[in-house]
Amino acid sequence: MSEPITLNVGGKLYTTSLSTLTSFPDSMLGAMFSGKMPTKRDSQGYCFIDRDGKVFRYILNFLRTSHLDLPEDFQEMGLLRREADFYQVQPLIEALQEKEVELSKAEKNAMLNITLDQRTQTVHFTVREAPQIYSLSSSSMEVFSAHIFSTSSLFLKLLGSRLYYCFNGNLSSISSYLQDPNHLTLDWVATVEGLPEEEYTRQNLKRLWVVPANKQINSFQVFVEEVLKIAMSDGFCVDSSHPHASDFMNNKIIRLIRYK
């Protein structure tokens, strides 16, 4: 056992060992405590991490045992998932995804309704042709919106763990945009031909990806296919009585149900 180390995580103190903190070398904690990343100290000299101190206990226990242990009535799965994403403990992220699938399957009957909208608009941008020489250009852009409602809040969390926004060069889970446990609205654009990468950020244009397939969603057809895969793996099936077949085939309305 290595010498004990005391951490101050959001004002809550934890004492552990260096071997525990570096048990997953590819994680942020592994990088911090192997000297690859700088660390901050509080006034007492303890290593300070400005994150949620309460749920860090579950992350620390996972580092110790490689097993996810949560109380039966645990209500902060979304917060724990975001913290696991921050610390980049990949096996914990995967364990949380499996746990959410397990909890979702334990729910009773559920309904999933998705309304889709698509429009084309023109985006204007500048292109650098040479040093200090710029030209104004424009291109057509496909803009997508999906309004999602489910009686299963756990399924929306599962969906949120699979869909990611690409913005400012980074992928971020849409779980962080889940304000209502039963409703989720997604807005994104398809890749625009000729649009410089920095223009997506400047014009606040988000693209949508699905993981772990690492596939960009550039059409409603792809979006519907990927959502159906996730929903059907969670026990949903297409509600043949609603909506009208033409609306479903035209990717306007999707309704799925789950009976248990």
Short mmCIF file of C-alpha atoms in Angstrom, two decimals:
data_model
loop_
_atom_site.label_atom_id
_atom_site.label_comp_id
_atom_site.label_asym_id
_atom_site.label_seq_id
_atom_site.Cartn_x
_atom_site.Cartn_y
_atom_site.Cartn_z
CA MET A 1 0.00 0.00 0.00
CA SER A 2 1.28 3.47 -0.89
CA GLU A 3 1.19 6.42 1.52
CA PRO A 4 -2.30 7.86 2.14
CA ILE A 5 -3.39 10.92 0.15
CA THR A 6 -6.15 13.30 1.27
CA LEU A 7 -8.30 14.96 -1.38
CA ASN A 8 -10.63 17.92 -1.06
CA VAL A 9 -13.41 17.30 -3.56
CA GLY A 10 -15.85 20.20 -3.55
CA GLY A 11 -15.24 20.78 0.16
CA LYS A 12 -15.53 17.11 1.19
CA LEU A 13 -12.38 15.31 2.31
CA TYR A 14 -11.43 11.81 1.18
CA THR A 15 -8.37 9.81 2.13
CA THR A 16 -7.09 7.12 -0.19
CA SER A 17 -3.86 5.83 -1.72
CA LEU A 18 -1.86 6.76 -4.80
CA SER A 19 -2.30 3.25 -6.17
CA THR A 20 -6.08 3.63 -5.98
CA LEU A 21 -6.07 7.01 -7.73
CA THR A 22 -3.89 5.67 -10.55
CA SER A 23 -5.68 2.32 -10.89
CA PHE A 24 -7.04 3.47 -14.27
CA PRO A 25 -4.03 5.20 -15.89
CA ASP A 26 -6.03 6.54 -18.86
CA SER A 27 -8.47 8.43 -16.62
CA MET A 28 -8.11 12.06 -15.60
CA LEU A 29 -7.34 11.01 -12.03
CA GLY A 30 -4.68 8.63 -13.35
CA ALA A 31 -3.11 11.49 -15.29
CA MET A 32 -3.34 13.92 -12.35
CA PHE A 33 -1.66 11.65 -9.85
CA SER A 34 0.99 10.23 -12.16
CA GLY A 35 2.35 13.73 -12.76
CA LYS A 36 0.97 14.12 -16.30
CA MET A 37 -1.44 16.88 -15.25
CA PRO A 38 -0.99 19.68 -12.71
CA THR A 39 -2.94 19.58 -9.45
CA LYS A 40 -4.26 22.38 -7.25
CA ARG A 41 -3.89 22.62 -3.46
CA ASP A 42 -6.22 24.10 -0.86
CA SER A 43 -5.12 26.17 2.13
CA GLN A 44 -4.40 22.96 4.09
CA GLY A 45 -2.20 21.54 1.36
CA TYR A 46 -4.72 18.93 0.25
CA CYS A 47 -5.19 18.27 -3.44
CA PHE A 48 -8.30 20.22 -4.46
CA ILE A 49 -10.78 19.13 -7.15
CA ASP A 50 -13.67 21.51 -7.83
CA ARG A 51 -16.35 18.86 -8.45
CA ASP A 52 -19.29 17.36 -6.58
CA GLY A 53 -18.01 15.94 -3.31
CA LYS A 54 -21.03 13.82 -2.43
CA VAL A 55 -21.04 11.43 -5.40
CA PHE A 56 -17.24 11.19 -5.49
CA ARG A 57 -17.55 8.39 -2.91
CA TYR A 58 -19.01 6.10 -5.59
CA ILE A 59 -16.24 6.98 -8.03
CA LEU A 60 -13.59 6.34 -5.38
CA ASN A 61 -15.14 2.99 -4.44
CA PHE A 62 -15.10 2.00 -8.11
CA LEU A 63 -11.40 2.86 -8.28
CA ARG A 64 -10.85 0.60 -5.28
CA THR A 65 -12.92 -2.40 -6.38
CA SER A 66 -13.70 -2.00 -10.12
CA HIS A 67 -17.32 -2.64 -9.13
CA LEU A 68 -20.26 -0.22 -9.18
CA ASP A 69 -22.03 -0.24 -5.82
CA LEU A 70 -25.08 2.02 -5.50
CA PRO A 71 -27.86 2.07 -2.89
CA GLU A 72 -31.26 0.74 -3.95
CA ASP A 73 -32.87 4.18 -3.75
CA PHE A 74 -30.06 6.06 -5.53
CA GLN A 75 -31.56 9.12 -7.24
CA GLU A 76 -28.53 10.92 -8.72
CA MET A 77 -27.62 8.73 -11.67
CA GLY A 78 -27.43 11.70 -14.04
CA LEU A 79 -25.03 13.57 -11.75
CA LEU A 80 -22.87 10.48 -11.24
CA ARG A 81 -22.74 9.90 -14.99
CA ARG A 82 -21.58 13.49 -15.59
CA GLU A 83 -18.91 13.13 -12.91
CA ALA A 84 -17.73 9.84 -14.43
CA ASP A 85 -17.53 11.61 -17.80
CA PHE A 86 -15.44 14.38 -16.21
CA TYR A 87 -12.99 11.98 -14.58
CA GLN A 88 -12.95 9.85 -17.76
CA VAL A 89 -13.01 6.50 -15.94
CA GLN A 90 -14.13 4.53 -18.99
CA PRO A 91 -14.97 1.23 -17.21
CA LEU A 92 -17.16 3.20 -14.78
CA ILE A 93 -18.91 4.97 -17.68
CA GLU A 94 -19.64 1.58 -19.23
CA ALA A 95 -20.83 0.17 -15.89
CA LEU A 96 -23.22 3.11 -15.49
CA GLN A 97 -24.61 2.57 -18.99
CA GLU A 98 -25.23 -1.09 -18.17
CA LYS A 99 -26.86 -0.10 -14.87
CA GLU A 100 -29.20 2.33 -16.61
CA VAL A 101 -30.21 -0.35 -19.12
CA GLU A 102 -30.92 -2.70 -16.20
CA LEU A 103 -33.02 -0.07 -14.40
CA SER A 104 -34.83 0.84 -17.59
CA LYS A 105 -35.80 -2.78 -18.23
CA ALA A 106 -37.16 -2.97 -14.70
CA GLU A 107 -39.72 -0.25 -15.45
CA LYS A 108 -43.28 -1.14 -16.38
CA ASN A 109 -45.17 -0.24 -19.55
CA ALA A 110 -43.84 2.83 -21.33
CA MET A 111 -44.52 5.02 -24.35
CA LEU A 112 -42.09 6.92 -26.55
CA ASN A 113 -43.25 9.66 -28.92
CA ILE A 114 -40.94 11.59 -31.25
CA THR A 115 -42.00 14.46 -33.50
CA LEU A 116 -39.51 15.48 -36.16
CA ASP A 117 -39.07 18.69 -38.13
CA GLN A 118 -36.62 19.57 -40.88
CA ARG A 119 -35.98 22.79 -42.75
CA THR A 120 -33.39 24.19 -45.15
CA GLN A 121 -31.79 27.56 -44.54
CA THR A 122 -28.89 29.51 -45.97
CA VAL A 123 -25.74 30.01 -43.94
CA HIS A 124 -23.33 32.83 -44.77
CA PHE A 125 -19.65 32.65 -43.90
CA THR A 126 -16.23 33.97 -44.85
CA VAL A 127 -13.51 31.89 -46.44
CA ARG A 128 -9.83 32.74 -46.12
CA GLU A 129 -8.31 32.42 -49.58
CA ALA A 130 -4.89 33.88 -48.74
CA PRO A 131 -3.29 35.88 -45.92
CA GLN A 132 -5.52 38.92 -45.33
CA ILE A 133 -7.73 37.95 -48.28
CA TYR A 134 -11.25 36.76 -47.46
CA SER A 135 -14.32 36.12 -49.56
CA LEU A 136 -17.97 35.91 -48.58
CA SER A 137 -19.65 32.59 -49.32
CA SER A 138 -22.96 30.91 -48.60
CA SER A 139 -24.40 27.41 -48.65
CA SER A 140 -27.64 25.59 -47.98
CA MET A 141 -27.86 23.94 -44.55
CA GLU A 142 -30.23 21.24 -43.29
CA VAL A 143 -31.55 22.01 -39.81
CA PHE A 144 -33.19 19.26 -37.75
CA SER A 145 -35.37 19.30 -34.63
CA ALA A 146 -36.61 16.32 -32.63
CA HIS A 147 -39.12 16.67 -29.81
CA ILE A 148 -38.99 13.55 -27.68
CA PHE A 149 -41.42 12.51 -24.94
CA SER A 150 -41.28 9.28 -22.97
CA THR A 151 -43.11 8.08 -19.90
CA SER A 152 -39.84 6.31 -19.05
CA SER A 153 -37.37 8.84 -17.68
CA LEU A 154 -34.75 6.09 -17.52
CA PHE A 155 -35.05 5.50 -21.25
CA LEU A 156 -34.43 9.20 -21.95
CA LYS A 157 -31.31 8.98 -19.79
CA LEU A 158 -30.23 5.93 -21.78
CA LEU A 159 -30.85 7.81 -25.02
CA GLY A 160 -28.91 10.76 -23.63
CA SER A 161 -25.91 8.53 -22.97
CA ARG A 162 -25.79 7.44 -26.63
CA LEU A 163 -26.33 10.77 -28.41
CA TYR A 164 -23.68 13.49 -28.35
CA TYR A 165 -23.48 17.04 -29.64
CA CYS A 166 -20.34 17.99 -31.54
CA PHE A 167 -19.54 21.62 -30.76
CA ASN A 168 -16.37 23.66 -30.49
CA GLY A 169 -14.32 20.59 -31.39
CA ASN A 170 -15.68 18.49 -28.52
CA LEU A 171 -18.33 15.79 -28.07
CA SER A 172 -20.71 16.34 -25.14
CA SER A 173 -23.50 14.04 -24.03
CA ILE A 174 -27.00 15.40 -24.56
CA SER A 175 -27.75 14.16 -21.03
CA SER A 176 -26.58 17.56 -19.81
CA TYR A 177 -29.44 19.14 -21.81
CA LEU A 178 -32.08 16.94 -20.15
CA GLN A 179 -33.95 19.49 -18.00
CA ASP A 180 -37.27 17.60 -17.83
CA PRO A 181 -37.09 13.87 -16.98
CA ASN A 182 -39.75 13.05 -19.59
CA HIS A 183 -39.07 15.57 -22.36
CA LEU A 184 -36.04 16.22 -24.55
CA THR A 185 -35.65 18.59 -27.49
CA LEU A 186 -32.73 18.19 -29.90
CA ASP A 187 -31.64 20.77 -32.47
CA TRP A 188 -28.75 20.10 -34.82
CA VAL A 189 -27.44 20.63 -38.34
CA ALA A 190 -25.98 18.39 -41.00
CA THR A 191 -22.43 18.95 -42.19
CA VAL A 192 -22.34 21.99 -44.48
CA GLU A 193 -20.13 21.67 -47.53
CA GLY A 194 -17.33 24.23 -47.48
CA LEU A 195 -18.15 25.59 -44.03
CA PRO A 196 -14.94 26.09 -42.02
CA GLU A 197 -14.87 24.27 -38.68
CA GLU A 198 -14.60 27.50 -36.68
CA GLU A 199 -17.81 28.78 -38.27
CA TYR A 200 -19.84 26.02 -36.58
CA THR A 201 -18.72 27.42 -33.24
CA ARG A 202 -19.09 31.08 -34.21
CA GLN A 203 -22.64 30.55 -35.47
CA ASN A 204 -23.57 28.19 -32.61
CA LEU A 205 -24.25 25.23 -34.91
CA LYS A 206 -24.26 21.82 -33.26
CA ARG A 207 -23.88 18.50 -35.06
CA LEU A 208 -25.18 15.22 -33.67
CA TRP A 209 -23.31 11.93 -33.20
CA VAL A 210 -24.30 8.52 -31.90
CA VAL A 211 -21.89 6.44 -29.80
CA PRO A 212 -20.37 3.90 -29.53
CA ALA A 213 -20.93 3.61 -33.30
CA ASN A 214 -19.21 7.02 -33.71
CA LYS A 215 -21.59 7.89 -36.52
CA GLN A 216 -22.60 11.41 -37.45
CA ILE A 217 -26.34 11.95 -37.94
CA ASN A 218 -26.76 13.92 -41.16
CA SER A 219 -30.34 12.92 -41.98
CA PHE A 220 -33.58 11.98 -40.26
CA GLN A 221 -33.32 8.51 -41.77
CA VAL A 222 -30.10 7.87 -39.87
CA PHE A 223 -31.55 9.46 -36.71
CA VAL A 224 -34.65 7.25 -36.85
CA GLU A 225 -32.57 4.12 -37.50
CA GLU A 226 -30.29 4.79 -34.52
CA VAL A 227 -33.12 5.72 -32.13
CA LEU A 228 -35.03 2.58 -33.14
CA LYS A 229 -31.96 0.45 -32.41
CA ILE A 230 -31.63 1.96 -28.93
CA ALA A 231 -35.37 1.80 -28.19
CA MET A 232 -35.88 -1.76 -29.42
CA SER A 233 -32.86 -2.97 -27.46
CA ASP A 234 -34.70 -1.56 -24.44
CA GLY A 235 -37.90 -3.50 -25.19
CA PHE A 236 -39.86 -0.95 -27.25
CA CYS A 237 -41.72 -1.84 -30.43
CA VAL A 238 -43.48 0.24 -33.08
CA ASP A 239 -47.08 1.14 -32.22
CA SER A 240 -48.87 -0.02 -35.37
CA SER A 241 -52.07 1.84 -34.46
CA HIS A 242 -50.46 5.28 -34.31
CA PRO A 243 -49.22 7.36 -36.04
CA HIS A 244 -50.47 7.07 -39.57
CA ALA A 245 -48.17 4.90 -41.70
CA SER A 246 -47.40 7.77 -44.07
CA ASP A 247 -46.20 9.97 -41.18
CA PHE A 248 -43.93 7.20 -39.94
CA MET A 249 -42.47 6.51 -43.38
CA ASN A 250 -41.91 10.23 -43.94
CA ASN A 251 -40.05 10.46 -40.61
CA LYS A 252 -42.52 12.97 -39.13
CA ILE A 253 -43.85 11.10 -36.11
CA ILE A 254 -42.52 8.02 -34.35
CA ARG A 255 -44.44 6.29 -31.61
CA LEU A 256 -43.17 3.23 -29.79
CA ILE A 257 -44.59 1.29 -26.88
CA ARG A 258 -43.30 -1.21 -24.37
CA TYR A 259 -45.45 -3.75 -22.55
CA LYS A 260 -44.27 -5.85 -19.64
#
